[in-house]
Amino acid sequence: GKKSLDIYLGFTLAILVRYASHVFAGIVFWADSAPYNPILYSFGYNSFVFVDAIACYVLASIPSVQKLFKRLK
């Protein structure tokens, strides 16, 4: 339903903001450590965030976890 869609949209927004902040920090604070173009390196290096995203989506799709979300609202 709509509430489960809201959870996935919330996850997506949080993941994208987290990724953007990690990439920005990588470019600003870690550029000197990059072995090649710091912007490209930061985009690639910080892509680990999407592995966490997959775990969130998988866990959120488990029926017992969905029931927990409904009880917490």
Short mmCIF file of C-alpha atoms in Angstrom, two decimals:
data_model
loop_
_atom_site.label_atom_id
_atom_site.label_comp_id
_atom_site.label_asym_id
_atom_site.label_seq_id
_atom_site.Cartn_x
_atom_site.Cartn_y
_atom_site.Cartn_z
CA GLY A 1 0.00 0.00 0.00
CA LYS A 2 0.84 3.65 0.22
CA LYS A 3 2.58 3.33 3.59
CA SER A 4 5.01 0.70 2.34
CA LEU A 5 5.71 2.90 -0.69
CA ASP A 6 6.46 5.78 1.71
CA ILE A 7 9.03 3.62 3.50
CA TYR A 8 10.81 2.79 0.25
CA LEU A 9 10.74 6.44 -0.82
CA GLY A 10 12.17 7.41 2.56
CA PHE A 11 14.93 4.81 2.22
CA THR A 12 15.71 6.05 -1.28
CA LEU A 13 15.90 9.69 -0.20
CA ALA A 14 18.10 8.85 2.79
CA ILE A 15 20.43 6.71 0.68
CA LEU A 16 20.81 9.38 -2.01
CA VAL A 17 21.53 12.10 0.57
CA ARG A 18 24.01 9.83 2.33
CA TYR A 19 25.74 9.04 -0.97
CA ALA A 20 25.89 12.71 -1.95
CA SER A 21 27.37 13.69 1.42
CA HIS A 22 29.99 10.93 1.24
CA VAL A 23 30.96 11.92 -2.30
CA PHE A 24 31.16 15.59 -1.33
CA ALA A 25 33.33 14.79 1.70
CA GLY A 26 35.53 12.57 -0.45
CA ILE A 27 36.08 15.38 -2.93
CA VAL A 28 36.64 18.10 -0.33
CA PHE A 29 38.60 16.28 2.39
CA TRP A 30 40.22 13.29 0.68
CA ALA A 31 41.12 14.65 -2.78
CA ASP A 32 44.84 14.57 -2.01
CA SER A 33 44.64 10.83 -1.28
CA ALA A 34 42.90 9.89 -4.53
CA PRO A 35 45.12 7.93 -6.93
CA TYR A 36 43.39 9.55 -9.93
CA ASN A 37 40.65 12.15 -10.61
CA PRO A 38 39.26 12.81 -7.09
CA ILE A 39 35.71 13.32 -8.33
CA LEU A 40 35.55 10.02 -10.20
CA TYR A 41 37.39 8.26 -7.40
CA SER A 42 34.95 9.57 -4.79
CA PHE A 43 31.93 8.48 -6.84
CA GLY A 44 33.35 4.99 -7.20
CA TYR A 45 34.77 4.59 -3.71
CA ASN A 46 31.57 5.67 -2.00
CA SER A 47 29.34 3.38 -4.04
CA PHE A 48 29.43 0.99 -1.05
CA VAL A 49 26.42 2.98 0.18
CA PHE A 50 24.30 1.13 -2.36
CA VAL A 51 25.19 -2.23 -0.80
CA ASP A 52 23.63 -0.94 2.43
CA ALA A 53 20.65 0.22 0.39
CA ILE A 54 20.05 -3.27 -0.96
CA ALA A 55 20.13 -4.64 2.58
CA CYS A 56 17.55 -2.04 3.68
CA TYR A 57 15.22 -2.86 0.79
CA VAL A 58 15.53 -6.61 1.40
CA LEU A 59 14.86 -6.26 5.12
CA ALA A 60 11.93 -3.92 4.54
CA SER A 61 10.33 -6.44 2.20
CA ILE A 62 10.17 -9.15 4.89
CA PRO A 63 6.54 -9.44 6.07
CA SER A 64 7.40 -9.55 9.79
CA VAL A 65 9.46 -6.37 9.45
CA GLN A 66 6.59 -4.70 7.59
CA LYS A 67 4.28 -5.62 10.50
CA LEU A 68 6.77 -4.06 12.90
CA PHE A 69 6.76 -0.84 10.88
CA LYS A 70 2.96 -0.76 11.00
CA ARG A 71 2.97 -1.23 14.78
CA LEU A 72 5.52 1.54 15.27
CA LYS A 73 3.44 4.10 13.39
#
